[in-house]
Short mmCIF file of C-alpha atoms in Angstrom, two decimals:
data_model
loop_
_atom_site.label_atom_id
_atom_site.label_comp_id
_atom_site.label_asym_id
_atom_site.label_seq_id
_atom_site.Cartn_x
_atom_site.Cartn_y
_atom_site.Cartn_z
CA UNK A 1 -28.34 9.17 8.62
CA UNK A 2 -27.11 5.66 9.75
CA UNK A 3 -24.17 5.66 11.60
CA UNK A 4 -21.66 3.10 10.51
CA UNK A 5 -19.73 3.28 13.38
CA UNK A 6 -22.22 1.43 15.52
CA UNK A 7 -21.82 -1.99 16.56
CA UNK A 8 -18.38 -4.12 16.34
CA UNK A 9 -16.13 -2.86 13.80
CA UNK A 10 -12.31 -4.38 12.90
CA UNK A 11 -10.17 -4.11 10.23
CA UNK A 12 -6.35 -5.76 9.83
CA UNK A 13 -3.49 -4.26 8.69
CA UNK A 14 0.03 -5.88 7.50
CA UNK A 15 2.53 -2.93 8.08
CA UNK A 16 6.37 -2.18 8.17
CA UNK A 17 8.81 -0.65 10.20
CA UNK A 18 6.66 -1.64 13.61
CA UNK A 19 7.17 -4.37 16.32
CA UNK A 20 4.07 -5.79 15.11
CA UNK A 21 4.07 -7.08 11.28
CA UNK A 22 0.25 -7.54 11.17
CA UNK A 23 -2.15 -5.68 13.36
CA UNK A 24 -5.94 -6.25 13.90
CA UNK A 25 -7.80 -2.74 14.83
CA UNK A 26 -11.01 -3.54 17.04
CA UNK A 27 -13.28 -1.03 18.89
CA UNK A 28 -14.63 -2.46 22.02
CA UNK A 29 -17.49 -4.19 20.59
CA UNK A 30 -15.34 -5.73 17.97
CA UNK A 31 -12.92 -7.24 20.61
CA UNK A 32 -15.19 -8.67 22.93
CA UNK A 33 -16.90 -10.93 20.26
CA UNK A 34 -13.93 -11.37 17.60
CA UNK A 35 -10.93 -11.59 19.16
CA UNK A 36 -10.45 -14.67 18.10
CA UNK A 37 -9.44 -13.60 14.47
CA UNK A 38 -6.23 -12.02 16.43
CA UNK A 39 -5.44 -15.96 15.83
CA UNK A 40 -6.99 -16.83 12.77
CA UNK A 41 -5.23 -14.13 10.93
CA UNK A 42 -1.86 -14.68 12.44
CA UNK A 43 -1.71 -11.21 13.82
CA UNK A 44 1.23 -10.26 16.21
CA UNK A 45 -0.41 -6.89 17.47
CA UNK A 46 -3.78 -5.49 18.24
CA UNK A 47 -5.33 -2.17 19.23
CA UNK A 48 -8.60 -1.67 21.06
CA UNK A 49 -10.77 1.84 20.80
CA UNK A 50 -12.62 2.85 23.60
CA UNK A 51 -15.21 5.60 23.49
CA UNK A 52 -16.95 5.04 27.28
CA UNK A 53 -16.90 8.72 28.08
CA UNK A 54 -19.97 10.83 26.32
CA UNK A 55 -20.94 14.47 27.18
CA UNK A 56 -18.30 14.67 29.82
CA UNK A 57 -19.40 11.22 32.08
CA UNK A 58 -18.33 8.04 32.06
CA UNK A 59 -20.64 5.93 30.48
CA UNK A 60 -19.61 2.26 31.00
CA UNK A 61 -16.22 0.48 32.11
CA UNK A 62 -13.79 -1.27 29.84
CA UNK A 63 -12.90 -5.02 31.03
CA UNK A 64 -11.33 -6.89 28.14
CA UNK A 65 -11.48 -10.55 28.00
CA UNK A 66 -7.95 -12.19 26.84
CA UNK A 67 -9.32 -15.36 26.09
CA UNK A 68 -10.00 -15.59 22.68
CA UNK A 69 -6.47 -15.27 22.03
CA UNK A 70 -4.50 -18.56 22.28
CA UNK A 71 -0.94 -17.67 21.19
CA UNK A 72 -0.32 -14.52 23.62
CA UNK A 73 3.14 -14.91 23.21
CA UNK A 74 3.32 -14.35 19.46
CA UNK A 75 1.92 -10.58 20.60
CA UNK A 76 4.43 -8.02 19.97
CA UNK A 77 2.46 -4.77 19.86
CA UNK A 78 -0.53 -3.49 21.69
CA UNK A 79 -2.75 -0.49 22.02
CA UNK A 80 -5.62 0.44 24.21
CA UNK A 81 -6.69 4.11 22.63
CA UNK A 82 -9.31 6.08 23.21
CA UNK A 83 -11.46 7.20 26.49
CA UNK A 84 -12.31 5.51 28.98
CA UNK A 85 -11.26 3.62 32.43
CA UNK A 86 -11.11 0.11 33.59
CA UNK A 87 -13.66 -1.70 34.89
CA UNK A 88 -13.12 -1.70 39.03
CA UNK A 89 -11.68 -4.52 40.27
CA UNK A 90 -10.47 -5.44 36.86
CA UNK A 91 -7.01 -7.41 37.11
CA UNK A 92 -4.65 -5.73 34.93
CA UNK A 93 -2.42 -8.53 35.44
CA UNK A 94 -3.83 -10.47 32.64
CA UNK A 95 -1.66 -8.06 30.20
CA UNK A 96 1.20 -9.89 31.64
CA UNK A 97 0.20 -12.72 29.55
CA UNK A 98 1.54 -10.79 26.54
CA UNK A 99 5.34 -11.26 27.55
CA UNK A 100 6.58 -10.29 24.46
CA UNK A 101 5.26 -7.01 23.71
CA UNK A 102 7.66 -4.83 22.00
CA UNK A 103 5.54 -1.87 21.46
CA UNK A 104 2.54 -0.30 23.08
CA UNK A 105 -0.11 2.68 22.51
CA UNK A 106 -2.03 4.18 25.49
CA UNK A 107 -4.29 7.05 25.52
CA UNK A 108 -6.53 8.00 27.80
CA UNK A 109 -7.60 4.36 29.64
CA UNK A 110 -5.25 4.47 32.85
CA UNK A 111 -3.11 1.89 33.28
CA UNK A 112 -2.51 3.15 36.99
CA UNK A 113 1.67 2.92 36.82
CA UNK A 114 1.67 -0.07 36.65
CA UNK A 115 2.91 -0.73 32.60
CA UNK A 116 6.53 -0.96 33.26
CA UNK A 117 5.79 -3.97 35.59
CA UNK A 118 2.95 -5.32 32.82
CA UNK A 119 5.10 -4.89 29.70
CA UNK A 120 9.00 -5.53 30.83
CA UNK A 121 10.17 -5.73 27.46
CA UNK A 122 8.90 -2.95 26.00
CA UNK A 123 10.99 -1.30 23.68
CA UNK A 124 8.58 1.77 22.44
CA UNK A 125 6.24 3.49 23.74
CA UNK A 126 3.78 6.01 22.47
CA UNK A 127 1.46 7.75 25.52
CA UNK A 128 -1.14 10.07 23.86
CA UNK A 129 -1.72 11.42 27.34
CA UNK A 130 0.92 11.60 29.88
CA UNK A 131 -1.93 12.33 32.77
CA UNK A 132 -3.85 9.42 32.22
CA UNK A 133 -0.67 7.10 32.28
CA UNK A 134 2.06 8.56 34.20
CA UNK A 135 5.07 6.22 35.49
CA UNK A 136 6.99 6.63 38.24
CA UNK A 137 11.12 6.77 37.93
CA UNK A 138 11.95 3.69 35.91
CA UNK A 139 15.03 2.44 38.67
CA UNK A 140 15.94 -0.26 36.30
CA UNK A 141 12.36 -1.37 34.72
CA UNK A 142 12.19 -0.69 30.85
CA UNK A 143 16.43 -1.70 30.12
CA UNK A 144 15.45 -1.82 26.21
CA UNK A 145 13.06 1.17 25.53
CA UNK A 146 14.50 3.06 22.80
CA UNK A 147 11.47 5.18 21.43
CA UNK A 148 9.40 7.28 23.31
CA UNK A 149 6.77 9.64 22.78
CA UNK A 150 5.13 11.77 25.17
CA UNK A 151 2.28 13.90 25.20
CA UNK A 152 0.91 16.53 27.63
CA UNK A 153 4.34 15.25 29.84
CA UNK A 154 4.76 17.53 32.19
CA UNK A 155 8.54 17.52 34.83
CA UNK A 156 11.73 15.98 34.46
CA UNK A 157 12.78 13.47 32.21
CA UNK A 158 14.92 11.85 34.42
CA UNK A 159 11.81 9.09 35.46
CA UNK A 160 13.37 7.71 32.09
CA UNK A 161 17.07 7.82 33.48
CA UNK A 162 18.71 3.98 32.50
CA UNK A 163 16.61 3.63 29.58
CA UNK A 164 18.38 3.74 25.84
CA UNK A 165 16.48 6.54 24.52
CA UNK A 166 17.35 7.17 21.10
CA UNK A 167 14.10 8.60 19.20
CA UNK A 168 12.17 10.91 21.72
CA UNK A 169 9.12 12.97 20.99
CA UNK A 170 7.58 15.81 22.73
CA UNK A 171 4.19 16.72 21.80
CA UNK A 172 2.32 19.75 23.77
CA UNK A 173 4.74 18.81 26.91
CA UNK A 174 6.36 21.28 29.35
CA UNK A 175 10.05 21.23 29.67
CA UNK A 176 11.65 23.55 32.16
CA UNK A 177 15.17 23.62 30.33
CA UNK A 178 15.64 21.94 26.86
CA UNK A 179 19.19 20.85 29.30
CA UNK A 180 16.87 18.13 30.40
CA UNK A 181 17.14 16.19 27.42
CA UNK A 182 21.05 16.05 27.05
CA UNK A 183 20.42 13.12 29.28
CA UNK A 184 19.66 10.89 26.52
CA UNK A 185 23.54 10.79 25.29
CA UNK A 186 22.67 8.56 22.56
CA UNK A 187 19.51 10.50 20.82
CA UNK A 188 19.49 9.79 17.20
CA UNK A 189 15.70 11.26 16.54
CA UNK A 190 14.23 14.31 18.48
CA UNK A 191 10.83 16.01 17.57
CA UNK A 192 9.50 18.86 19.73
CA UNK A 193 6.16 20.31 18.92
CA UNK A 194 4.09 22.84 20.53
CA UNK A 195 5.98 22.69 23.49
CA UNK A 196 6.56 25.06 26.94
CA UNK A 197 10.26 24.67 26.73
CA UNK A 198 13.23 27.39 27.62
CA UNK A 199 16.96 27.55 27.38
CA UNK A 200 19.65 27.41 25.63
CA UNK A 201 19.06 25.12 22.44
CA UNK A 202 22.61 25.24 21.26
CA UNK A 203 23.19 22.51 24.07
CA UNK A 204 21.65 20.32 21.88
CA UNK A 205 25.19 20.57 19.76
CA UNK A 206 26.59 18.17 23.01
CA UNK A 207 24.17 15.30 21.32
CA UNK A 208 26.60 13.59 18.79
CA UNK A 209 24.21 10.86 17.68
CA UNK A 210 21.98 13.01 16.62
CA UNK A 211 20.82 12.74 13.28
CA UNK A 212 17.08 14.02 12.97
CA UNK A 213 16.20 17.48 14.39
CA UNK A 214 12.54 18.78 14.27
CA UNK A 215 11.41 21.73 15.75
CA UNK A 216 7.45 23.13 15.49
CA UNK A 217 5.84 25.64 17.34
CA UNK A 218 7.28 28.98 19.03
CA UNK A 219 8.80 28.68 22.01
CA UNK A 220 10.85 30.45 24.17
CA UNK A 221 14.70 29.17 22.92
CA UNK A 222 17.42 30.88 22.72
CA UNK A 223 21.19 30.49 21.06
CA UNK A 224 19.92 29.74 18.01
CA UNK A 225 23.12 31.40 16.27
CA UNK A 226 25.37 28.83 18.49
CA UNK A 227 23.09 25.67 17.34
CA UNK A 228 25.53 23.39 15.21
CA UNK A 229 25.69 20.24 14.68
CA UNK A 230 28.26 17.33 12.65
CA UNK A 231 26.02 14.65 12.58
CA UNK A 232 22.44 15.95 11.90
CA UNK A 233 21.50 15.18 8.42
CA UNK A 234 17.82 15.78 8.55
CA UNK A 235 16.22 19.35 10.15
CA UNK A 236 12.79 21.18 10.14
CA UNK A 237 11.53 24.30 11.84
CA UNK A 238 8.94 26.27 11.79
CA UNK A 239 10.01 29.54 13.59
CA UNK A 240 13.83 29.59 13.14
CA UNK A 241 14.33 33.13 14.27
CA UNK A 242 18.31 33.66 12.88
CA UNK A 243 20.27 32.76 9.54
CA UNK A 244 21.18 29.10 10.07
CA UNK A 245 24.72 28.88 10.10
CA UNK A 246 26.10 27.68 6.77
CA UNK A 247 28.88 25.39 8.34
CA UNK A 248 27.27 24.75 11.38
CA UNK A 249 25.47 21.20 10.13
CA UNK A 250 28.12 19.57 7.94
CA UNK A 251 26.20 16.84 7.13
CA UNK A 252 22.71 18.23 6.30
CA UNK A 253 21.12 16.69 3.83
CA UNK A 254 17.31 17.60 4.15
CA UNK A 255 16.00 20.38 5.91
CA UNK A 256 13.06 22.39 5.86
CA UNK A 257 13.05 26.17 8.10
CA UNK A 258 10.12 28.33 8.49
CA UNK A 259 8.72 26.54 5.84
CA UNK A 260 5.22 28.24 6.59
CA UNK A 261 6.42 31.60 5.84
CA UNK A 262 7.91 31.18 2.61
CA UNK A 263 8.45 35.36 2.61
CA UNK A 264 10.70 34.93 6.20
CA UNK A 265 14.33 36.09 5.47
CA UNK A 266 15.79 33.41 6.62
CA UNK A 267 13.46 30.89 5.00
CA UNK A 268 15.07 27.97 3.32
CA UNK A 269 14.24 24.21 1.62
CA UNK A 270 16.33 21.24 0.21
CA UNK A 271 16.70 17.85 -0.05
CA UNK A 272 13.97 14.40 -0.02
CA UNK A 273 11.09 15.98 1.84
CA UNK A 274 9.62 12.40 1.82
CA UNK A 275 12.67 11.34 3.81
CA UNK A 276 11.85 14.25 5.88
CA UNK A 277 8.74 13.29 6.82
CA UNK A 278 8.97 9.86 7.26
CA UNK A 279 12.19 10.50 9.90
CA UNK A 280 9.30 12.28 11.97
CA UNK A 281 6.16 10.41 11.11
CA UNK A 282 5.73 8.05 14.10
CA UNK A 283 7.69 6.47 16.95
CA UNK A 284 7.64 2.99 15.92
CA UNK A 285 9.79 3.52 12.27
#
C-alpha cells in the first residue's frame, strides 16, 4: 500500500480561541520547500512535525531554514512537535526572529533551556514532554505566561514562581504535595490527569479564582469530604471516592463525577457537557 504520508505534506487551518488566527501545519519536508506559503496565506502561526527517530536511533537532524518567511513578526504561535533533535551546531537564535510569539508547542525536539530567552513574550505554553524541554527557575523571564501545560513534569512548580498562571495542566506529572500548586493564587483552570500526586486536596478550597476543576485518574488524595469551593462552576472526576458535598460548590453549574462508573454510589451528572469539555480541551482556549 502507498503511503501518503511520504514526501512534503501541509495543510492550513483558520482557528479560534488561539494566539494564532491562521496556522499552516508542515512536516519537515513540507517546511523546508514551502515555507513560503506561511506568507502567501497570511498565516500568523506554524507547526513543524518531526519524525527523525526510527526503531529507537536517530535518523537525521532537524535544521530549519527561517528564510522563506518574510514577515516574522506577524508570527504569534509556533510549534516544533514530534521526535527528533537539532542539527549540531544549529543556532537556535534564529527563533528570536519571531518576537512576537504568543504561544508555543514543543515535544520532544530539545530546545536545550534556552525558550524563555528565545520566546520572551510568551504567554502559553504547551510542553508534550517536560524531559526533552525542561527550564530552569524563570527569575523574572516569562512576566505574561498565563497557560501552561506540562507533561511528564517531574519537581516543584516553583521554576514557574512570578509567572501569572491562571490555566495549568498536569498530564502524567509527579507532584509531591497537590500544596505545590496553591502557588498560583490566581488559577482560574486546573486539569490533573494521571498524575503521582498526594495530599490534602481540600487545600485547593484556598484558590478563589478558581472556576474549572478536573480531576482524572486515581491518585493518592485525600480530604475529599473538606473539598469546597464558592467559585468553581465547572467540575469532573473520575474516581471521586466520597458524596460531594451538596453546599460545598455554590456555584456549580456543570459537573461530571465518576462518570465511568455510572453504578458508583456517589455517581452524579448535570449541566452543558459541551461547556465541560471545551473548559478542558486545550491550553490555548
Amino acid at each position: 500500500m502507498e503511503n501518503l504520508m511520504e514526501g512534503p505534506h501541509v495543510f492550513i487551518e483558520k482557528t479560534s480561541s488561539r494566539p494564532a488566527a491562521k496556522i499552516a501545519y508542515f512536516n519537515k519536508a513540507a517546511f523546508q520547500a514551502y515555507s513560503n506559503l506561511i506568507d502567501e496565506h497570511g498565516c500568523d502561526g506554524f507547526s513543524i512535525e518531526v519524525q527523525d527517530i526510527a526503531e529507537n536511533k536517530l535518523q537525521e537532524y532537524f535544521a530549519p531554514d527561517f528564510s522563506k518567511i518574510q514577515n516574522k513578526d506577524a508570527i504569534r504561535e509556533i510549534g516544533v512537535v514530534g521526535s527528533g533533535a537539532f542539527q549540531e551546531g544549529y543556532d537556535l537564535d534564529g527563533f528570536k526572529a519571531f518576537g512576537n510569539v504568543k504561544g508555543l508547542t514543543t515535544h520532544n525536539v530539545s530546545f536545550r533551556s534556552k525558550l524563555p530567552e528565545l520566546f520572551p513574550k510568551l504567554e502559553a505554553w504547551l510542553n508534550l514532554d517536560w524531559k526533552a524541554n525542561e527550564v530552569e527557575p524563570l527569575n523574572g523571564s516569562w512576566p505574561n505566561l498565563a497557560s501552561l501545560s506540562l507533561q511528564g513534569f517531574s519537581g516543584s512548580l516553583s521554576t514557574f514562581d512570578g509567572a501569572p498562571i491562571k490555566k495549568l495542566f498536569l498530564i502524567s506529572s509527579t507532584i509531591r504535595d497537590i500544596g505545590d500548586i496553591l502557588r498560583f493564587k490566581d488559577l482560574e483552570t486546573l486539569q490533573i490527569v494521571s498524575c503521582k500526586i498526594g495530599g490534602d486536596v481540600s487545600v485547593l478550597s484556598g484558590l478563589k479564582q478558581l472556576r474549572s476543576l478536573r480531576f482524572e485518574g486515581k491518585n493518592k488524595l485525600e480530604g475529599w469530604e473538606q473539598l469546597k469551593s464558592s467559585s468553581v462552576e465547572n467540575l469532573e472526576a473520575s474516581h471521586y471516592p466520597c458524596k460531594r458535598p451538596q453546599d460545598g460548590f455554590p456555584k456549580l453549574k456543570n459537573y461530571s463525577i465518576n462518570a465511568y462508573r455510572p453504578r458508583d454510589p456517589f455517581y452524579e451528572e448535570r449541566g452543558d457537557f459541551g461547556v465541560l469539555g471545551d473548559e478542558f480541551s486545550s491550553i490555548f482556549n
